[in-house]
């Protein structure tokens, strides 16, 4: 999705307002964390939601809910397990 917006003053900083359609397409909402970087003439904004979601899910793994090992069949190559 490509769109155009304007940079506006927000206190002593500058802000970019994201159109609702773009925010919705990336599941961004007020309070969503993003990383910003510059690459040549571009400013790149990436959502941190997926990283946080995976980190949160992994942190909930315990001995009580850990899945048992699954047997996928005979070895077919040089697997190390």
Backbone as XML, in Angstrom:
<?xml version="1.0"?>
<chain id="A" units="angstrom">
  <residue number="1" name="UNK">
    <atom name="N" x="0.847" y="-1.174" z="0.000"/>
    <atom name="CA" x="0.000" y="0.000" z="0.000"/>
    <atom name="C" x="0.890" y="1.234" z="0.000"/>
  </residue>
  <residue number="2" name="UNK">
    <atom name="N" x="0.653" y="2.147" z="-0.905"/>
    <atom name="CA" x="1.420" y="3.383" z="-0.974"/>
    <atom name="C" x="0.476" y="4.550" z="-0.728"/>
  </residue>
  <residue number="3" name="UNK">
    <atom name="N" x="0.916" y="5.502" z="0.079"/>
    <atom name="CA" x="0.083" y="6.660" z="0.400"/>
    <atom name="C" x="0.974" y="7.867" z="0.633"/>
  </residue>
  <residue number="4" name="UNK">
    <atom name="N" x="0.388" y="9.031" z="0.696"/>
    <atom name="CA" x="1.115" y="10.273" z="0.953"/>
    <atom name="C" x="0.537" y="10.920" z="2.204"/>
  </residue>
  <residue number="5" name="UNK">
    <atom name="N" x="1.424" y="11.500" z="3.015"/>
    <atom name="CA" x="0.989" y="12.197" z="4.222"/>
    <atom name="C" x="1.924" y="13.376" z="4.446"/>
  </residue>
  <residue number="6" name="UNK">
    <atom name="N" x="1.668" y="14.176" z="5.450"/>
    <atom name="CA" x="2.501" y="15.347" z="5.739"/>
    <atom name="C" x="3.157" y="15.210" z="7.114"/>
  </residue>
  <residue number="7" name="UNK">
    <atom name="N" x="4.318" y="15.813" z="7.230"/>
    <atom name="CA" x="4.993" y="15.905" z="8.523"/>
    <atom name="C" x="4.428" y="17.133" z="9.231"/>
  </residue>
  <residue number="8" name="UNK">
    <atom name="N" x="4.075" y="16.970" z="10.505"/>
    <atom name="CA" x="3.500" y="18.068" z="11.279"/>
    <atom name="C" x="4.263" y="18.231" z="12.587"/>
  </residue>
  <residue number="9" name="UNK">
    <atom name="N" x="4.168" y="19.399" z="13.169"/>
    <atom name="CA" x="4.815" y="19.673" z="14.451"/>
    <atom name="C" x="3.990" y="19.046" z="15.570"/>
  </residue>
  <residue number="10" name="UNK">
    <atom name="N" x="4.677" y="18.414" z="16.521"/>
    <atom name="CA" x="4.035" y="17.821" z="17.692"/>
    <atom name="C" x="4.907" y="18.180" z="18.887"/>
  </residue>
  <residue number="11" name="UNK">
    <atom name="N" x="4.546" y="19.220" z="19.616"/>
    <atom name="CA" x="5.400" y="19.732" z="20.688"/>
    <atom name="C" x="6.677" y="20.277" z="20.071"/>
  </residue>
  <residue number="12" name="UNK">
    <atom name="N" x="7.836" y="19.828" z="20.555"/>
    <atom name="CA" x="9.121" y="20.236" z="19.992"/>
    <atom name="C" x="9.611" y="19.263" z="18.929"/>
  </residue>
  <residue number="13" name="UNK">
    <atom name="N" x="8.812" y="18.257" z="18.615"/>
    <atom name="CA" x="9.202" y="17.223" z="17.653"/>
    <atom name="C" x="8.377" y="17.328" z="16.381"/>
  </residue>
  <residue number="14" name="UNK">
    <atom name="N" x="8.704" y="16.484" z="15.431"/>
    <atom name="CA" x="7.925" y="16.350" z="14.208"/>
    <atom name="C" x="7.229" y="15.003" z="14.233"/>
  </residue>
  <residue number="15" name="UNK">
    <atom name="N" x="6.055" y="14.927" z="13.615"/>
    <atom name="CA" x="5.276" y="13.686" z="13.634"/>
    <atom name="C" x="4.737" y="13.390" z="12.242"/>
  </residue>
  <residue number="16" name="UNK">
    <atom name="N" x="4.570" y="12.108" z="11.972"/>
    <atom name="CA" x="3.934" y="11.650" z="10.743"/>
    <atom name="C" x="2.648" y="10.954" z="11.149"/>
  </residue>
  <residue number="17" name="UNK">
    <atom name="N" x="1.536" y="11.394" z="10.601"/>
    <atom name="CA" x="0.242" y="10.770" z="10.889"/>
    <atom name="C" x="0.026" y="9.645" z="9.889"/>
  </residue>
  <residue number="18" name="UNK">
    <atom name="N" x="-0.276" y="8.451" z="10.396"/>
    <atom name="CA" x="-0.528" y="7.306" z="9.519"/>
    <atom name="C" x="-2.009" y="7.237" z="9.179"/>
  </residue>
  <residue number="19" name="UNK">
    <atom name="N" x="-2.343" y="7.159" z="7.904"/>
    <atom name="CA" x="-3.750" y="6.992" z="7.535"/>
    <atom name="C" x="-4.311" y="5.696" z="8.123"/>
  </residue>
  <residue number="20" name="UNK">
    <atom name="N" x="-5.583" y="5.701" z="8.511"/>
    <atom name="CA" x="-6.231" y="4.561" z="9.170"/>
    <atom name="C" x="-6.060" y="3.273" z="8.362"/>
  </residue>
  <residue number="21" name="UNK">
    <atom name="N" x="-6.252" y="3.337" z="7.047"/>
    <atom name="CA" x="-6.142" y="2.135" z="6.216"/>
    <atom name="C" x="-4.763" y="1.504" z="6.286"/>
  </residue>
  <residue number="22" name="UNK">
    <atom name="N" x="-3.722" y="2.336" z="6.276"/>
    <atom name="CA" x="-2.355" y="1.831" z="6.370"/>
    <atom name="C" x="-2.104" y="1.237" z="7.748"/>
  </residue>
  <residue number="23" name="UNK">
    <atom name="N" x="-2.521" y="1.944" z="8.791"/>
    <atom name="CA" x="-2.344" y="1.440" z="10.157"/>
    <atom name="C" x="-3.078" y="0.116" z="10.343"/>
  </residue>
  <residue number="24" name="UNK">
    <atom name="N" x="-4.311" y="0.046" z="9.855"/>
    <atom name="CA" x="-5.090" y="-1.191" z="9.984"/>
    <atom name="C" x="-4.452" y="-2.338" z="9.215"/>
  </residue>
  <residue number="25" name="UNK">
    <atom name="N" x="-3.888" y="-2.048" z="8.037"/>
    <atom name="CA" x="-3.291" y="-3.112" z="7.226"/>
    <atom name="C" x="-2.063" y="-3.717" z="7.894"/>
  </residue>
  <residue number="26" name="UNK">
    <atom name="N" x="-1.444" y="-2.993" z="8.807"/>
    <atom name="CA" x="-0.261" y="-3.478" z="9.531"/>
    <atom name="C" x="-0.561" y="-3.752" z="10.998"/>
  </residue>
  <residue number="27" name="UNK">
    <atom name="N" x="-1.840" y="-3.726" z="11.351"/>
    <atom name="CA" x="-2.286" y="-3.984" z="12.724"/>
    <atom name="C" x="-1.606" y="-3.044" z="13.721"/>
  </residue>
  <residue number="28" name="UNK">
    <atom name="N" x="-1.461" y="-1.780" z="13.339"/>
    <atom name="CA" x="-0.874" y="-0.768" z="14.216"/>
    <atom name="C" x="-1.988" y="0.008" z="14.894"/>
  </residue>
  <residue number="29" name="UNK">
    <atom name="N" x="-1.779" y="0.300" z="16.158"/>
    <atom name="CA" x="-2.750" y="1.082" z="16.910"/>
    <atom name="C" x="-1.998" y="1.989" z="17.870"/>
  </residue>
  <residue number="30" name="UNK">
    <atom name="N" x="-2.707" y="2.863" z="18.535"/>
    <atom name="CA" x="-2.058" y="3.757" z="19.487"/>
    <atom name="C" x="-1.292" y="2.925" z="20.509"/>
  </residue>
  <residue number="31" name="UNK">
    <atom name="N" x="-0.034" y="3.263" z="20.719"/>
    <atom name="CA" x="0.800" y="2.531" z="21.663"/>
    <atom name="C" x="1.646" y="1.445" z="21.021"/>
  </residue>
  <residue number="32" name="UNK">
    <atom name="N" x="1.409" y="1.119" z="19.752"/>
    <atom name="CA" x="2.229" y="0.113" z="19.066"/>
    <atom name="C" x="3.668" y="0.607" z="18.994"/>
  </residue>
  <residue number="33" name="UNK">
    <atom name="N" x="4.620" y="-0.286" z="19.228"/>
    <atom name="CA" x="6.029" y="0.084" z="19.147"/>
    <atom name="C" x="6.560" y="-0.203" z="17.754"/>
  </residue>
  <residue number="34" name="UNK">
    <atom name="N" x="7.364" y="0.732" z="17.243"/>
    <atom name="CA" x="7.994" y="0.587" z="15.940"/>
    <atom name="C" x="9.457" y="0.991" z="16.064"/>
  </residue>
  <residue number="35" name="UNK">
    <atom name="N" x="10.273" y="0.490" z="15.152"/>
    <atom name="CA" x="11.658" y="0.946" z="15.078"/>
    <atom name="C" x="11.782" y="1.846" z="13.855"/>
  </residue>
  <residue number="36" name="UNK">
    <atom name="N" x="12.620" y="2.858" z="13.947"/>
    <atom name="CA" x="12.866" y="3.780" z="12.843"/>
    <atom name="C" x="14.337" y="3.736" z="12.478"/>
  </residue>
  <residue number="37" name="UNK">
    <atom name="N" x="14.615" y="3.723" z="11.184"/>
    <atom name="CA" x="15.992" y="3.779" z="10.711"/>
    <atom name="C" x="16.017" y="4.535" z="9.389"/>
  </residue>
  <residue number="38" name="UNK">
    <atom name="N" x="17.191" y="5.007" z="9.020"/>
    <atom name="CA" x="17.311" y="5.683" z="7.729"/>
    <atom name="C" x="18.192" y="4.837" z="6.824"/>
  </residue>
  <residue number="39" name="UNK">
    <atom name="N" x="17.810" y="4.801" z="5.566"/>
    <atom name="CA" x="18.528" y="4.006" z="4.570"/>
    <atom name="C" x="18.569" y="4.841" z="3.296"/>
  </residue>
  <residue number="40" name="UNK">
    <atom name="N" x="19.706" y="5.470" z="3.029"/>
    <atom name="CA" x="19.792" y="6.364" z="1.875"/>
    <atom name="C" x="18.824" y="7.515" z="2.041"/>
  </residue>
  <residue number="41" name="UNK">
    <atom name="N" x="17.929" y="7.691" z="1.090"/>
    <atom name="CA" x="16.931" y="8.760" z="1.133"/>
    <atom name="C" x="15.641" y="8.320" z="1.822"/>
  </residue>
  <residue number="42" name="UNK">
    <atom name="N" x="15.601" y="7.095" z="2.332"/>
    <atom name="CA" x="14.374" y="6.556" z="2.919"/>
    <atom name="C" x="14.420" y="6.565" z="4.442"/>
  </residue>
  <residue number="43" name="UNK">
    <atom name="N" x="13.272" y="6.731" z="5.045"/>
    <atom name="CA" x="13.087" y="6.496" z="6.476"/>
    <atom name="C" x="12.241" y="5.234" z="6.573"/>
  </residue>
  <residue number="44" name="UNK">
    <atom name="N" x="12.755" y="4.229" z="7.267"/>
    <atom name="CA" x="12.094" y="2.926" z="7.346"/>
    <atom name="C" x="11.494" y="2.751" z="8.732"/>
  </residue>
  <residue number="45" name="UNK">
    <atom name="N" x="10.218" y="2.414" z="8.782"/>
    <atom name="CA" x="9.532" y="2.154" z="10.042"/>
    <atom name="C" x="9.087" y="0.698" z="10.043"/>
  </residue>
  <residue number="46" name="UNK">
    <atom name="N" x="9.469" y="-0.054" z="11.083"/>
    <atom name="CA" x="9.092" y="-1.460" z="11.188"/>
    <atom name="C" x="8.363" y="-1.705" z="12.499"/>
  </residue>
  <residue number="47" name="UNK">
    <atom name="N" x="7.303" y="-2.483" z="12.421"/>
    <atom name="CA" x="6.549" y="-2.846" z="13.615"/>
    <atom name="C" x="7.350" y="-3.838" z="14.445"/>
  </residue>
  <residue number="48" name="UNK">
    <atom name="N" x="7.319" y="-3.683" z="15.759"/>
    <atom name="CA" x="7.988" y="-4.620" z="16.658"/>
    <atom name="C" x="7.015" y="-5.643" z="17.220"/>
  </residue>
  <residue number="49" name="UNK">
    <atom name="N" x="5.769" y="-5.619" z="16.763"/>
    <atom name="CA" x="4.731" y="-6.488" z="17.322"/>
    <atom name="C" x="5.071" y="-7.962" z="17.188"/>
  </residue>
  <residue number="50" name="UNK">
    <atom name="N" x="5.557" y="-8.408" z="16.029"/>
    <atom name="CA" x="5.846" y="-9.829" z="15.848"/>
    <atom name="C" x="6.964" y="-10.293" z="16.763"/>
  </residue>
  <residue number="51" name="UNK">
    <atom name="N" x="8.003" y="-9.465" z="16.926"/>
    <atom name="CA" x="9.098" y="-9.830" z="17.814"/>
    <atom name="C" x="8.598" y="-9.958" z="19.246"/>
  </residue>
  <residue number="52" name="UNK">
    <atom name="N" x="7.793" y="-9.013" z="19.679"/>
    <atom name="CA" x="7.283" y="-9.047" z="21.045"/>
    <atom name="C" x="6.336" y="-10.219" z="21.242"/>
  </residue>
  <residue number="53" name="UNK">
    <atom name="N" x="5.535" y="-10.514" z="20.243"/>
    <atom name="CA" x="4.596" y="-11.620" z="20.355"/>
    <atom name="C" x="5.341" y="-12.936" z="20.510"/>
  </residue>
  <residue number="54" name="UNK">
    <atom name="N" x="6.353" y="-13.177" z="19.693"/>
    <atom name="CA" x="7.134" y="-14.405" z="19.790"/>
    <atom name="C" x="7.850" y="-14.467" z="21.139"/>
  </residue>
  <residue number="55" name="UNK">
    <atom name="N" x="8.449" y="-13.369" z="21.547"/>
    <atom name="CA" x="9.139" y="-13.324" z="22.840"/>
    <atom name="C" x="8.164" y="-13.628" z="23.970"/>
  </residue>
  <residue number="56" name="UNK">
    <atom name="N" x="6.966" y="-13.067" z="23.891"/>
    <atom name="CA" x="5.955" y="-13.313" z="24.916"/>
    <atom name="C" x="5.510" y="-14.760" z="24.943"/>
  </residue>
  <residue number="57" name="UNK">
    <atom name="N" x="5.321" y="-15.351" z="23.757"/>
    <atom name="CA" x="4.888" y="-16.751" z="23.702"/>
    <atom name="C" x="5.967" y="-17.678" z="24.248"/>
  </residue>
  <residue number="58" name="UNK">
    <atom name="N" x="7.212" y="-17.434" z="23.879"/>
    <atom name="CA" x="8.307" y="-18.283" z="24.355"/>
    <atom name="C" x="8.443" y="-18.172" z="25.869"/>
  </residue>
  <residue number="59" name="UNK">
    <atom name="N" x="8.216" y="-16.986" z="26.413"/>
    <atom name="CA" x="8.345" y="-16.811" z="27.862"/>
    <atom name="C" x="7.279" y="-17.585" z="28.636"/>
  </residue>
  <residue number="60" name="UNK">
    <atom name="N" x="6.194" y="-17.987" z="27.966"/>
    <atom name="CA" x="5.125" y="-18.725" z="28.640"/>
    <atom name="C" x="5.330" y="-20.242" z="28.601"/>
  </residue>
  <residue number="61" name="UNK">
    <atom name="N" x="6.403" y="-20.718" z="27.951"/>
    <atom name="CA" x="6.659" y="-22.159" z="27.903"/>
    <atom name="C" x="7.122" y="-22.625" z="29.283"/>
  </residue>
  <residue number="62" name="UNK">
    <atom name="N" x="6.513" y="-23.689" z="29.760"/>
    <atom name="CA" x="6.898" y="-24.267" z="31.050"/>
    <atom name="C" x="6.964" y="-25.783" z="30.911"/>
  </residue>
  <residue number="63" name="UNK">
    <atom name="N" x="7.419" y="-26.449" z="31.946"/>
    <atom name="CA" x="7.461" y="-27.919" z="31.928"/>
    <atom name="C" x="6.058" y="-28.499" z="31.786"/>
  </residue>
  <residue number="64" name="UNK">
    <atom name="N" x="5.059" y="-27.796" z="32.296"/>
    <atom name="CA" x="3.683" y="-28.296" z="32.262"/>
    <atom name="C" x="3.034" y="-28.214" z="30.882"/>
  </residue>
  <residue number="65" name="UNK">
    <atom name="N" x="3.456" y="-27.247" z="30.054"/>
    <atom name="CA" x="2.804" y="-27.108" z="28.748"/>
    <atom name="C" x="3.737" y="-27.377" z="27.562"/>
  </residue>
  <residue number="66" name="UNK">
    <atom name="N" x="4.934" y="-27.852" z="27.834"/>
    <atom name="CA" x="5.891" y="-28.169" z="26.776"/>
    <atom name="C" x="5.429" y="-29.411" z="26.027"/>
  </residue>
  <residue number="67" name="UNK">
    <atom name="N" x="5.370" y="-29.327" z="24.704"/>
    <atom name="CA" x="4.936" y="-30.467" z="23.902"/>
    <atom name="C" x="5.976" y="-31.580" z="23.933"/>
  </residue>
  <residue number="68" name="UNK">
    <atom name="N" x="5.503" y="-32.808" z="23.849"/>
    <atom name="CA" x="6.407" y="-33.948" z="23.802"/>
    <atom name="C" x="7.050" y="-34.017" z="22.427"/>
  </residue>
  <residue number="69" name="UNK">
    <atom name="N" x="8.191" y="-34.699" z="22.376"/>
    <atom name="CA" x="8.883" y="-34.870" z="21.099"/>
    <atom name="C" x="8.004" y="-35.667" z="20.145"/>
  </residue>
  <residue number="70" name="UNK">
    <atom name="N" x="7.989" y="-35.259" z="18.880"/>
    <atom name="CA" x="7.164" y="-35.913" z="17.873"/>
    <atom name="C" x="8.057" y="-36.718" z="16.941"/>
  </residue>
  <residue number="71" name="UNK">
    <atom name="N" x="7.676" y="-37.944" z="16.688"/>
    <atom name="CA" x="8.446" y="-38.813" z="15.788"/>
    <atom name="C" x="7.971" y="-38.571" z="14.360"/>
  </residue>
  <residue number="72" name="UNK">
    <atom name="N" x="8.836" y="-38.052" z="13.511"/>
    <atom name="CA" x="8.498" y="-37.718" z="12.135"/>
    <atom name="C" x="8.772" y="-38.867" z="11.165"/>
  </residue>
  <residue number="73" name="UNK">
    <atom name="N" x="9.322" y="-39.958" z="11.647"/>
    <atom name="CA" x="9.642" y="-41.088" z="10.768"/>
    <atom name="C" x="11.127" y="-41.384" z="10.797"/>
  </residue>
  <residue number="74" name="UNK">
    <atom name="N" x="11.537" y="-42.271" z="9.929"/>
    <atom name="CA" x="12.949" y="-42.664" z="9.866"/>
    <atom name="C" x="13.815" y="-41.519" z="9.360"/>
  </residue>
  <residue number="75" name="UNK">
    <atom name="N" x="15.108" y="-41.569" z="9.735"/>
    <atom name="CA" x="16.069" y="-40.580" z="9.261"/>
    <atom name="C" x="16.213" y="-40.705" z="7.751"/>
  </residue>
  <residue number="76" name="UNK">
    <atom name="N" x="16.292" y="-39.577" z="7.066"/>
    <atom name="CA" x="16.403" y="-39.576" z="5.609"/>
    <atom name="C" x="17.751" y="-39.060" z="5.130"/>
  </residue>
  <residue number="77" name="UNK">
    <atom name="N" x="18.495" y="-38.460" z="5.999"/>
    <atom name="CA" x="19.769" y="-37.860" z="5.597"/>
    <atom name="C" x="20.756" y="-37.914" z="6.727"/>
  </residue>
  <residue number="78" name="UNK">
    <atom name="N" x="21.419" y="-36.801" z="6.965"/>
    <atom name="CA" x="22.455" y="-36.736" z="7.997"/>
    <atom name="C" x="21.979" y="-35.896" z="9.179"/>
  </residue>
  <residue number="79" name="UNK">
    <atom name="N" x="20.745" y="-36.138" z="9.626"/>
    <atom name="CA" x="20.213" y="-35.411" z="10.767"/>
    <atom name="C" x="21.087" y="-35.645" z="11.990"/>
  </residue>
  <residue number="80" name="UNK">
    <atom name="N" x="21.202" y="-34.644" z="12.825"/>
    <atom name="CA" x="22.060" y="-34.742" z="14.000"/>
    <atom name="C" x="21.332" y="-35.251" z="15.222"/>
  </residue>
  <residue number="81" name="UNK">
    <atom name="N" x="20.056" y="-35.432" z="15.167"/>
    <atom name="CA" x="19.324" y="-35.858" z="16.344"/>
    <atom name="C" x="19.138" y="-37.310" z="16.282"/>
  </residue>
</chain>
